mmCIF file of C-alpha atoms and ligand atoms in Angstrom:
data_model
loop_
_atom_site.group_PDB
_atom_site.id
_atom_site.type_symbol
_atom_site.label_atom_id
_atom_site.label_comp_id
_atom_site.label_asym_id
_atom_site.label_seq_id
_atom_site.Cartn_x
_atom_site.Cartn_y
_atom_site.Cartn_z
ATOM 1 C CA MET A 1 -37.719 7.193 45.056
ATOM 2 C CA TYR A 2 -40.308 9.496 46.582
ATOM 3 C CA ASN A 3 -41.389 12.875 45.206
ATOM 4 C CA ILE A 4 -41.878 15.231 48.131
ATOM 5 C CA THR A 5 -42.576 18.953 48.072
ATOM 6 C CA LEU A 6 -40.098 21.081 50.002
ATOM 7 C CA ILE A 7 -40.954 24.656 50.981
ATOM 8 C CA PRO A 8 -37.721 26.044 52.485
ATOM 9 C CA GLY A 9 -39.494 29.094 53.974
ATOM 10 C CA ASP A 10 -37.598 32.178 55.088
ATOM 11 C CA GLY A 11 -35.580 33.399 58.094
ATOM 12 C CA ILE A 12 -33.922 30.268 59.519
ATOM 13 C CA GLY A 13 -36.048 28.087 57.203
ATOM 14 C CA PRO A 14 -33.424 27.507 54.469
ATOM 15 C CA GLU A 15 -30.702 26.650 57.035
ATOM 16 C CA VAL A 16 -32.757 24.147 59.001
ATOM 17 C CA THR A 17 -34.329 22.528 55.931
ATOM 18 C CA LYS A 18 -30.836 22.085 54.434
ATOM 19 C CA ALA A 19 -29.763 20.252 57.607
ATOM 20 C CA MET A 20 -32.946 18.156 57.468
ATOM 21 C CA LYS A 21 -32.306 17.104 53.850
ATOM 22 C CA GLN A 22 -28.752 16.061 54.730
ATOM 23 C CA VAL A 23 -29.988 13.945 57.659
ATOM 24 C CA VAL A 24 -32.796 12.287 55.663
ATOM 25 C CA LYS A 25 -30.288 11.410 52.921
ATOM 26 C CA ALA A 26 -27.935 9.871 55.503
ATOM 27 C CA SER A 27 -30.807 7.734 56.778
ATOM 28 C CA GLY A 28 -30.918 6.030 53.385
ATOM 29 C CA VAL A 29 -34.216 7.211 51.907
ATOM 30 C CA ASP A 30 -34.104 8.345 48.325
ATOM 31 C CA ILE A 31 -36.176 11.499 47.956
ATOM 32 C CA ASN A 32 -36.610 13.761 44.975
ATOM 33 C CA TRP A 33 -37.298 17.104 46.695
ATOM 34 C CA GLU A 34 -39.558 19.309 44.592
ATOM 35 C CA GLU A 35 -38.543 22.689 45.935
ATOM 36 C CA VAL A 36 -41.125 25.498 45.728
ATOM 37 C CA ILE A 37 -40.883 28.991 47.154
ATOM 38 C CA ALA A 38 -43.648 30.629 49.195
ATOM 39 C CA GLY A 39 -43.710 33.715 51.377
ATOM 40 C CA GLU A 40 -42.498 37.290 51.099
ATOM 41 C CA ALA A 41 -39.944 36.523 48.371
ATOM 42 C CA VAL A 42 -42.664 35.793 45.785
ATOM 43 C CA ILE A 43 -45.281 38.412 46.690
ATOM 44 C CA GLU A 44 -44.080 40.975 44.169
ATOM 45 C CA GLU A 45 -44.093 38.533 41.266
ATOM 46 C CA TYR A 46 -47.313 36.635 42.072
ATOM 47 C CA SER A 47 -49.255 39.150 44.231
ATOM 48 C CA THR A 48 -49.669 36.438 46.860
ATOM 49 C CA PRO A 49 -47.294 34.697 49.275
ATOM 50 C CA LEU A 50 -48.949 31.366 48.381
ATOM 51 C CA PRO A 51 -48.938 31.009 44.570
ATOM 52 C CA ASP A 52 -50.929 28.184 42.963
ATOM 53 C CA TYR A 53 -47.764 26.266 42.019
ATOM 54 C CA VAL A 54 -47.141 25.617 45.742
ATOM 55 C CA LEU A 55 -50.593 24.137 46.266
ATOM 56 C CA ASP A 56 -50.400 22.223 42.972
ATOM 57 C CA SER A 57 -47.083 20.661 43.985
ATOM 58 C CA VAL A 58 -48.411 19.510 47.374
ATOM 59 C CA ARG A 59 -51.643 18.202 45.804
ATOM 60 C CA LYS A 60 -49.608 16.235 43.271
ATOM 61 C CA ASN A 61 -47.033 14.783 45.688
ATOM 62 C CA LYS A 62 -49.470 14.404 48.631
ATOM 63 C CA VAL A 63 -46.603 14.945 51.085
ATOM 64 C CA ALA A 64 -44.676 18.149 51.845
ATOM 65 C CA ILE A 65 -42.273 19.463 54.422
ATOM 66 C CA LYS A 66 -41.930 23.158 55.036
ATOM 67 C CA GLY A 67 -39.670 25.598 56.815
ATOM 68 C CA PRO A 68 -41.184 28.525 58.698
ATOM 69 C CA VAL A 69 -42.599 31.446 56.734
ATOM 70 C CA THR A 70 -42.659 35.007 58.080
ATOM 71 C CA THR A 71 -46.091 36.599 58.489
ATOM 72 C CA PRO A 72 -46.015 40.395 58.889
ATOM 73 C CA VAL A 73 -47.963 41.428 62.025
ATOM 74 C CA GLY A 74 -51.251 43.296 61.692
ATOM 75 C CA LYS A 75 -51.091 44.056 57.957
ATOM 76 C CA GLY A 76 -50.713 42.647 54.471
ATOM 77 C CA PHE A 77 -51.469 39.125 53.283
ATOM 78 C CA ARG A 78 -52.960 36.290 55.220
ATOM 79 C CA SER A 79 -50.562 33.853 56.857
ATOM 80 C CA VAL A 80 -49.183 31.314 54.371
ATOM 81 C CA ASN A 81 -49.440 28.685 57.073
ATOM 82 C CA VAL A 82 -53.103 29.300 57.806
ATOM 83 C CA ALA A 83 -53.939 29.513 54.085
ATOM 84 C CA LEU A 84 -52.058 26.279 53.287
ATOM 85 C CA ARG A 85 -53.885 24.410 56.043
ATOM 86 C CA LYS A 86 -57.264 25.700 54.887
ATOM 87 C CA GLU A 87 -56.713 25.278 51.133
ATOM 88 C CA LEU A 88 -55.526 21.664 51.529
ATOM 89 C CA ASN A 89 -57.994 20.909 54.304
ATOM 90 C CA LEU A 90 -55.202 19.800 56.631
ATOM 91 C CA TYR A 91 -57.542 19.576 59.562
ATOM 92 C CA ALA A 92 -55.390 17.867 62.188
ATOM 93 C CA ASN A 93 -52.283 19.512 63.550
ATOM 94 C CA VAL A 94 -50.328 16.978 65.583
ATOM 95 C CA ARG A 95 -47.549 18.191 67.868
ATOM 96 C CA PRO A 96 -45.708 15.556 69.902
ATOM 97 C CA VAL A 97 -43.734 16.954 72.838
ATOM 98 C CA LYS A 98 -41.142 14.562 74.280
ATOM 99 C CA THR A 99 -38.183 14.811 76.602
ATOM 100 C CA PHE A 100 -34.756 13.944 75.218
ATOM 101 C CA LYS A 101 -32.391 12.859 77.975
ATOM 102 C CA GLY A 102 -29.511 15.304 78.160
ATOM 103 C CA VAL A 103 -31.505 18.356 77.008
ATOM 104 C CA LYS A 104 -31.557 20.884 79.826
ATOM 105 C CA SER A 105 -35.076 21.366 81.191
ATOM 106 C CA ARG A 106 -36.826 21.602 84.540
ATOM 107 C CA TYR A 107 -38.882 18.542 83.640
ATOM 108 C CA ASP A 108 -38.180 14.862 82.915
ATOM 109 C CA ASN A 109 -40.255 12.214 81.212
ATOM 110 C CA ILE A 110 -42.602 14.450 79.246
ATOM 111 C CA ASP A 111 -44.441 12.517 76.564
ATOM 112 C CA LEU A 112 -47.586 14.277 75.433
ATOM 113 C CA THR A 113 -49.174 15.246 72.136
ATOM 114 C CA ILE A 114 -51.216 18.292 71.330
ATOM 115 C CA VAL A 115 -53.832 17.699 68.639
ATOM 116 C CA ARG A 116 -54.960 21.069 67.364
ATOM 117 C CA GLU A 117 -57.995 21.694 65.137
ATOM 118 C CA ASN A 118 -56.432 23.393 62.158
ATOM 119 C CA THR A 119 -59.126 24.881 59.941
ATOM 120 C CA GLU A 120 -61.513 27.019 61.985
ATOM 121 C CA GLY A 121 -61.895 28.545 65.462
ATOM 122 C CA LEU A 122 -60.457 32.046 65.707
ATOM 123 C CA TYR A 123 -58.250 31.334 62.679
ATOM 124 C CA ALA A 124 -61.176 31.051 60.258
ATOM 125 C CA GLY A 125 -60.016 34.384 58.821
ATOM 126 C CA ILE A 126 -63.333 36.187 59.274
ATOM 127 C CA GLU A 127 -62.384 39.656 60.475
ATOM 128 C CA HIS A 128 -63.601 43.158 59.896
ATOM 129 C CA LYS A 129 -63.234 46.686 61.158
ATOM 130 C CA VAL A 130 -66.099 48.582 62.714
ATOM 131 C CA GLY A 131 -65.011 51.985 61.464
ATOM 132 C CA ASP A 132 -62.204 53.288 63.641
ATOM 133 C CA TYR A 133 -64.025 52.071 66.701
ATOM 134 C CA ALA A 134 -63.422 48.343 66.833
ATOM 135 C CA GLY A 135 -62.061 45.218 65.204
ATOM 136 C CA GLU A 136 -64.049 41.986 65.149
ATOM 137 C CA THR A 137 -62.746 38.461 64.612
ATOM 138 C CA ILE A 138 -65.417 35.809 64.391
ATOM 139 C CA LYS A 139 -64.769 32.450 66.011
ATOM 140 C CA ILE A 140 -66.321 29.497 64.197
ATOM 141 C CA ILE A 141 -66.667 26.085 65.786
ATOM 142 C CA THR A 142 -68.645 23.580 63.718
ATOM 143 C CA ARG A 143 -69.891 20.128 64.606
ATOM 144 C CA PRO A 144 -68.317 18.353 61.568
ATOM 145 C CA ALA A 145 -64.863 19.882 62.145
ATOM 146 C CA SER A 146 -65.038 19.138 65.882
ATOM 147 C CA GLU A 147 -66.145 15.547 65.252
ATOM 148 C CA ARG A 148 -63.367 15.023 62.735
ATOM 149 C CA ILE A 149 -60.613 16.304 65.046
ATOM 150 C CA VAL A 150 -61.849 14.398 68.105
ATOM 151 C CA GLU A 151 -62.164 11.203 66.015
ATOM 152 C CA PHE A 152 -58.571 11.769 64.911
ATOM 153 C CA ALA A 153 -57.439 12.284 68.519
ATOM 154 C CA CYS A 154 -59.209 9.104 69.653
ATOM 155 C CA ARG A 155 -57.443 7.101 66.936
ATOM 156 C CA TYR A 156 -54.110 8.708 67.745
ATOM 157 C CA THR A 157 -54.526 7.946 71.466
ATOM 158 C CA ARG A 158 -55.177 4.256 70.826
ATOM 159 C CA GLU A 159 -52.627 3.780 68.041
ATOM 160 C CA ASN A 160 -49.849 5.304 70.118
ATOM 161 C CA GLY A 161 -50.703 3.468 73.315
ATOM 162 C CA TYR A 162 -51.590 6.558 75.333
ATOM 163 C CA LYS A 163 -53.895 6.313 78.342
ATOM 164 C CA ARG A 164 -55.510 9.687 78.706
ATOM 165 C CA LEU A 165 -57.370 11.835 76.177
ATOM 166 C CA THR A 166 -58.102 15.361 77.405
ATOM 167 C CA GLY A 167 -60.459 17.822 75.713
ATOM 168 C CA VAL A 168 -59.363 21.437 76.234
ATOM 169 C CA HIS A 169 -61.921 24.248 75.952
ATOM 170 C CA LYS A 170 -63.368 27.408 77.477
ATOM 171 C CA ALA A 171 -66.985 26.262 77.519
ATOM 172 C CA ASN A 172 -67.665 27.994 80.829
ATOM 173 C CA ILE A 173 -67.435 31.382 79.040
ATOM 174 C CA MET A 174 -67.990 30.610 75.335
ATOM 175 C CA LYS A 175 -70.971 28.398 76.002
ATOM 176 C CA ILE A 176 -72.141 28.165 72.412
ATOM 177 C CA SER A 177 -68.897 27.674 70.456
ATOM 178 C CA ASP A 178 -66.694 25.896 72.985
ATOM 179 C CA GLY A 179 -69.826 24.353 74.477
ATOM 180 C CA LEU A 180 -70.397 22.633 71.125
ATOM 181 C CA PHE A 181 -66.767 21.486 71.021
ATOM 182 C CA LEU A 182 -67.062 20.006 74.520
ATOM 183 C CA ASP A 183 -70.357 18.224 73.716
ATOM 184 C CA VAL A 184 -68.796 16.728 70.608
ATOM 185 C CA PHE A 185 -65.683 15.731 72.549
ATOM 186 C CA ASN A 186 -67.741 13.877 75.157
ATOM 187 C CA GLN A 187 -69.897 12.117 72.586
ATOM 188 C CA VAL A 188 -67.115 11.109 70.173
ATOM 189 C CA ALA A 189 -64.816 9.910 72.968
ATOM 190 C CA LYS A 190 -67.671 7.813 74.338
ATOM 191 C CA ASP A 191 -68.543 6.432 70.875
ATOM 192 C CA ASN A 192 -64.890 5.419 70.523
ATOM 193 C CA GLY A 193 -64.951 3.627 73.849
ATOM 194 C CA ILE A 194 -62.783 6.214 75.608
ATOM 195 C CA LEU A 195 -64.953 6.750 78.668
ATOM 196 C CA ARG A 196 -64.659 9.036 81.648
ATOM 197 C CA LYS A 197 -63.539 7.455 84.898
ATOM 198 C CA ALA A 198 -66.947 8.287 86.393
ATOM 199 C CA ASP A 199 -68.551 6.234 83.611
ATOM 200 C CA GLY A 200 -66.443 3.195 84.387
ATOM 201 C CA ALA A 201 -63.282 3.763 82.350
ATOM 202 C CA SER A 202 -60.187 1.893 83.440
ATOM 203 C CA CYS A 203 -56.941 3.701 84.283
ATOM 204 C CA ASP A 204 -55.473 2.290 81.058
ATOM 205 C CA LEU A 205 -57.658 4.388 78.773
ATOM 206 C CA TYR A 206 -59.919 7.266 79.756
ATOM 207 C CA SER A 207 -61.037 10.753 78.781
ATOM 208 C CA ASP A 208 -61.496 13.976 80.696
ATOM 209 C CA ASP A 209 -61.756 17.675 79.947
ATOM 210 C CA VAL A 210 -59.978 20.760 81.249
ATOM 211 C CA ILE A 211 -60.625 24.478 80.844
ATOM 212 C CA VAL A 212 -57.791 26.014 78.831
ATOM 213 C CA ASP A 213 -56.469 28.304 81.568
ATOM 214 C CA ALA A 214 -56.323 25.429 84.041
ATOM 215 C CA ALA A 215 -54.667 23.324 81.340
ATOM 216 C CA ALA A 216 -51.941 25.981 81.020
ATOM 217 C CA MET A 217 -51.293 25.890 84.774
ATOM 218 C CA ASN A 218 -51.352 22.097 84.968
ATOM 219 C CA LEU A 219 -48.967 21.854 82.024
ATOM 220 C CA VAL A 220 -46.476 23.875 84.049
ATOM 221 C CA ILE A 221 -47.060 22.110 87.393
ATOM 222 C CA ARG A 222 -47.484 18.455 86.376
ATOM 223 C CA PRO A 223 -47.054 18.059 82.618
ATOM 224 C CA GLU A 224 -46.131 14.370 82.936
ATOM 225 C CA GLU A 225 -49.781 13.637 83.750
ATOM 226 C CA PHE A 226 -50.988 14.598 80.260
ATOM 227 C CA ASP A 227 -51.011 12.262 77.264
ATOM 228 C CA VAL A 228 -53.094 13.451 74.300
ATOM 229 C CA MET A 229 -54.784 16.853 74.434
ATOM 230 C CA VAL A 230 -57.279 17.854 71.730
ATOM 231 C CA MET A 231 -58.437 21.437 71.337
ATOM 232 C CA PRO A 232 -59.638 24.251 69.063
ATOM 233 C CA ASN A 233 -57.139 26.144 66.928
ATOM 234 C CA LEU A 234 -55.963 29.091 69.059
ATOM 235 C CA TYR A 235 -55.567 27.081 72.265
ATOM 236 C CA GLY A 236 -53.458 24.562 70.361
ATOM 237 C CA ASP A 237 -51.244 27.315 68.990
ATOM 238 C CA ILE A 238 -50.579 28.760 72.436
ATOM 239 C CA LEU A 239 -50.335 25.560 74.475
ATOM 240 C CA SER A 240 -47.950 23.914 72.022
ATOM 241 C CA ASP A 241 -45.480 26.794 72.414
ATOM 242 C CA LEU A 242 -45.914 26.465 76.184
ATOM 243 C CA ALA A 243 -45.329 22.722 75.949
ATOM 244 C CA SER A 244 -42.185 23.234 73.862
ATOM 245 C CA GLY A 245 -40.775 25.099 76.876
ATOM 246 C CA LEU A 246 -41.064 21.890 78.901
ATOM 247 C CA VAL A 247 -38.591 20.028 76.697
ATOM 248 C CA GLY A 248 -35.992 22.614 75.707
ATOM 249 C CA GLY A 249 -37.897 25.168 73.647
ATOM 250 C CA LEU A 250 -39.218 25.810 70.178
ATOM 251 C CA GLY A 251 -36.156 24.397 68.466
ATOM 252 C CA MET A 252 -37.290 20.911 69.505
ATOM 253 C CA ILE A 253 -40.946 20.437 68.559
ATOM 254 C CA PRO A 254 -42.138 18.927 65.266
ATOM 255 C CA SER A 255 -45.596 18.903 63.785
ATOM 256 C CA ALA A 256 -47.712 17.235 61.155
ATOM 257 C CA ASN A 257 -50.660 18.850 59.392
ATOM 258 C CA ILE A 258 -52.810 15.957 58.265
ATOM 259 C CA GLY A 259 -55.747 15.960 55.871
ATOM 260 C CA ASP A 260 -57.626 13.237 54.027
ATOM 261 C CA ASP A 261 -55.538 13.706 50.865
ATOM 262 C CA CYS A 262 -52.291 15.458 51.816
ATOM 263 C CA ALA A 263 -49.924 15.927 54.747
ATOM 264 C CA VAL A 264 -47.559 18.829 55.408
ATOM 265 C CA PHE A 265 -44.838 18.471 58.026
ATOM 266 C CA GLU A 266 -43.203 21.470 59.676
ATOM 267 C CA ALA A 267 -41.460 22.690 62.811
ATOM 268 C CA VAL A 268 -43.688 24.425 65.342
ATOM 269 C CA HIS A 269 -41.318 27.411 65.518
ATOM 270 C CA GLY A 270 -41.346 30.496 63.313
ATOM 271 C CA SER A 271 -38.705 32.081 61.098
ATOM 272 C CA ALA A 272 -36.677 33.475 64.059
ATOM 273 C CA PRO A 273 -35.428 36.460 62.011
ATOM 274 C CA GLU A 274 -32.981 37.610 64.710
ATOM 275 C CA ILE A 275 -30.836 34.483 64.309
ATOM 276 C CA ALA A 276 -31.403 33.912 60.577
ATOM 277 C CA GLY A 277 -28.343 33.443 58.365
ATOM 278 C CA LYS A 278 -26.003 32.834 61.323
ATOM 279 C CA ASN A 279 -25.889 29.018 61.138
ATOM 280 C CA ILE A 280 -26.852 28.795 64.831
ATOM 281 C CA ALA A 281 -30.520 27.695 64.676
ATOM 282 C CA ASN A 282 -31.442 24.338 66.150
ATOM 283 C CA PRO A 283 -32.623 22.088 63.289
ATOM 284 C CA THR A 284 -34.084 19.405 65.616
ATOM 285 C CA ALA A 285 -37.700 20.516 65.160
ATOM 286 C CA ILE A 286 -37.641 20.177 61.371
ATOM 287 C CA ILE A 287 -35.575 16.972 61.602
ATOM 288 C CA GLN A 288 -38.165 15.506 63.979
ATOM 289 C CA SER A 289 -40.852 16.676 61.530
ATOM 290 C CA ALA A 290 -39.003 14.683 58.866
ATOM 291 C CA VAL A 291 -39.090 11.667 61.203
ATOM 292 C CA MET A 292 -42.884 12.036 61.368
ATOM 293 C CA MET A 293 -42.953 12.381 57.575
ATOM 294 C CA LEU A 294 -40.865 9.228 57.069
ATOM 295 C CA ARG A 295 -43.222 7.256 59.313
ATOM 296 C CA HIS A 296 -46.166 8.688 57.352
ATOM 297 C CA ILE A 297 -44.728 7.312 54.091
ATOM 298 C CA GLY A 298 -43.839 3.987 55.714
ATOM 299 C CA GLU A 299 -40.053 4.448 56.038
ATOM 300 C CA MET A 300 -40.002 3.245 59.642
ATOM 301 C CA GLU A 301 -36.414 2.030 59.712
ATOM 302 C CA SER A 302 -34.953 5.321 58.533
ATOM 303 C CA ALA A 303 -37.186 7.249 60.942
ATOM 304 C CA ASP A 304 -36.014 5.036 63.829
ATOM 305 C CA LYS A 305 -32.374 5.549 62.841
ATOM 306 C CA ILE A 306 -32.701 9.332 62.913
ATOM 307 C CA GLU A 307 -34.553 9.272 66.225
ATOM 308 C CA LYS A 308 -31.989 6.959 67.823
ATOM 309 C CA SER A 309 -29.150 9.168 66.623
ATOM 310 C CA LEU A 310 -30.846 12.299 67.962
ATOM 311 C CA LYS A 311 -31.122 10.566 71.354
ATOM 312 C CA GLU A 312 -27.419 9.722 71.265
ATOM 313 C CA VAL A 313 -26.328 13.232 70.315
ATOM 314 C CA PHE A 314 -28.412 14.775 73.099
ATOM 315 C CA ALA A 315 -27.374 12.172 75.678
ATOM 316 C CA GLU A 316 -23.712 12.927 74.943
ATOM 317 C CA GLY A 317 -24.460 16.649 75.129
ATOM 318 C CA LYS A 318 -21.232 17.660 73.383
ATOM 319 C CA LEU A 319 -22.622 19.092 70.179
ATOM 320 C CA VAL A 320 -25.790 21.046 70.870
ATOM 321 C CA THR A 321 -26.929 24.423 69.580
ATOM 322 C CA ALA A 322 -27.026 27.741 71.491
ATOM 323 C CA ASP A 323 -30.748 27.577 72.370
ATOM 324 C CA LEU A 324 -29.919 24.438 74.404
ATOM 325 C CA GLY A 325 -26.894 26.001 76.070
ATOM 326 C CA GLY A 326 -24.249 24.653 73.687
ATOM 327 C CA ASN A 327 -22.160 26.271 70.978
ATOM 328 C CA ALA A 328 -22.497 23.914 68.021
ATOM 329 C CA SER A 329 -23.593 25.425 64.732
ATOM 330 C CA THR A 330 -26.582 24.153 62.746
ATOM 331 C CA SER A 331 -24.271 22.406 60.303
ATOM 332 C CA GLU A 332 -22.003 20.888 62.992
ATOM 333 C CA PHE A 333 -25.077 19.433 64.693
ATOM 334 C CA ALA A 334 -26.343 18.005 61.381
ATOM 335 C CA ASP A 335 -22.900 16.564 60.537
ATOM 336 C CA GLU A 336 -22.688 14.855 63.924
ATOM 337 C CA LEU A 337 -26.167 13.432 63.508
ATOM 338 C CA CYS A 338 -25.240 12.075 60.071
ATOM 339 C CA ARG A 339 -22.106 10.430 61.515
ATOM 340 C CA LYS A 340 -24.259 8.701 64.144
ATOM 341 C CA ILE A 341 -26.796 7.578 61.541
ATOM 342 C CA SER A 342 -24.075 6.164 59.289
ATOM 343 C CA ALA A 343 -22.575 4.260 62.234
ATOM 344 C CA LEU A 344 -25.851 2.421 62.947
HETATM 345 P P1 LIG B 401 -40.233 32.204 66.421
HETATM 346 O O1 LIG B 401 -40.606 30.789 66.648
HETATM 347 O O2 LIG B 401 -39.640 32.531 65.109
HETATM 348 O O3 LIG B 401 -39.183 32.643 67.563
HETATM 349 C C1 LIG B 401 -39.483 32.633 68.941
HETATM 350 C C2 LIG B 401 -38.165 32.491 69.731
HETATM 351 O O4 LIG B 401 -37.672 31.149 69.587
HETATM 352 C C3 LIG B 401 -37.062 33.389 69.239
HETATM 353 O O5 LIG B 401 -36.278 33.772 70.343
HETATM 354 C C4 LIG B 401 -36.252 32.500 68.312
HETATM 355 O O6 LIG B 401 -34.913 32.874 68.175
HETATM 356 C C5 LIG B 401 -36.370 31.156 69.009
HETATM 357 N N1 LIG B 401 -36.318 30.047 68.059
HETATM 358 C C6 LIG B 401 -37.317 29.636 67.239
HETATM 359 N N2 LIG B 401 -36.913 28.593 66.514
HETATM 360 C C7 LIG B 401 -35.638 28.333 66.867
HETATM 361 C C8 LIG B 401 -34.676 27.362 66.456
HETATM 362 N N3 LIG B 401 -34.973 26.431 65.530
HETATM 363 N N4 LIG B 401 -33.445 27.392 67.018
HETATM 364 C C9 LIG B 401 -33.144 28.296 67.965
HETATM 365 N N5 LIG B 401 -34.022 29.230 68.412
HETATM 366 C C10 LIG B 401 -35.249 29.253 67.859
HETATM 367 O O7 LIG B 401 -41.528 33.053 66.717
HETATM 368 P P2 LIG B 401 -41.843 34.590 66.402
HETATM 369 O O8 LIG B 401 -40.636 35.426 66.692
HETATM 370 O O9 LIG B 401 -43.099 34.856 67.115
HETATM 371 O O10 LIG B 401 -42.154 34.631 64.859
HETATM 372 C C11 LIG B 401 -41.242 35.040 63.841
HETATM 373 C C12 LIG B 401 -41.954 34.936 62.493
HETATM 374 O O11 LIG B 401 -42.258 33.552 62.204
HETATM 375 C C13 LIG B 401 -43.294 35.674 62.437
HETATM 376 O O12 LIG B 401 -43.387 36.295 61.176
HETATM 377 C C14 LIG B 401 -44.338 34.567 62.559
HETATM 378 O O13 LIG B 401 -45.540 34.909 61.941
HETATM 379 C C15 LIG B 401 -43.637 33.433 61.832
HETATM 380 N N6 LIG B 401 -44.104 32.116 62.249
HETATM 381 C C16 LIG B 401 -44.194 31.163 61.287
HETATM 382 C C17 LIG B 401 -44.571 29.896 61.613
HETATM 383 C C18 LIG B 401 -44.611 28.878 60.530
HETATM 384 O O14 LIG B 401 -44.210 29.136 59.412
HETATM 385 N N7 LIG B 401 -45.108 27.676 60.815
HETATM 386 C C19 LIG B 401 -44.915 29.512 62.996
HETATM 387 C C20 LIG B 401 -44.741 30.573 63.951
HETATM 388 C C21 LIG B 401 -44.357 31.830 63.575
#
């Protein structure tokens, strides 16, 4: 029996996390979900959307899975997501983007992972007004945080059998901050034996770098050429939404926020308030996040079962949600997935 923190979130969060719990149970893993509420619902009582009991629960259990949490635009409290990542030092945000056969998309055979630095960059939370005249947000890129994320990406590239590790940056314009990130990328990749082709790397394992705007274009034109892409915070936020569009949209993409002590798994998508409460959201992203979580805790067999069943459901294409062009509800999709899992 595992103790795992569950933050249902708001908007579509409670619906998709309910489906996820059902699927994990069907896969045969016994989990005691410690459910804690964060977000707008608790602000009045605790004067913060991220009360200490949430952090305490994750620190105690070491593993959490969370639904999306709404962040009001331009006012009020800091994003729960950003605060959680900073407070728990969850420095690596890992977002695998893979094609499922049967899911309608203009692209086939996408298999790439975005590794996003999760604690600094433009999300360091250092902002101020200059009277009524201006707003300033300070971008912080440090050597230790850059080294740590590139080290992580090097390990991830090797462990998952990928061939290409790409550093994404804007060092041509932000010469000091992104320039530092690029220097660190080159050095750490080299130290880890992931060389550039010009330095004698083989085609089986090599590194290169791309400016973020060119990366955006190349992701649209030839996404199948990318494997692992490592980048500062904001670029990772934007490019992972772009990449989700290559494989069916935001309803599909999972993520893991990894630190030295704790890990928090979540869908890449937000709370989608316009479809909340209608039982039509696609729960695949949070279910795939649970697959990552199960692998993290060593439950490989259950993770494989869920993944195999997802492949079958999509290949059949009969029961898919509206975002993928079908008309199955969230719960019908989850029920079908559970049937497949039980039949394995
Ligand atoms: P969003 O991801 O909620 O929605 C973008 C579009 O994708 C919408 O059309 C939505 O209906 C669709 N969509 C998203 N997830 C879906 C799913 N599972 N099934 C079917 N369709 C889905 O992004 P948006 O609208 O920018 O943000 C809404 C709220 O969520 C904001 O308050 C934002 O701050 C918050 N947010 C929270 C995140 C988190 O908790 N990790 C991440 C991103 C946004």
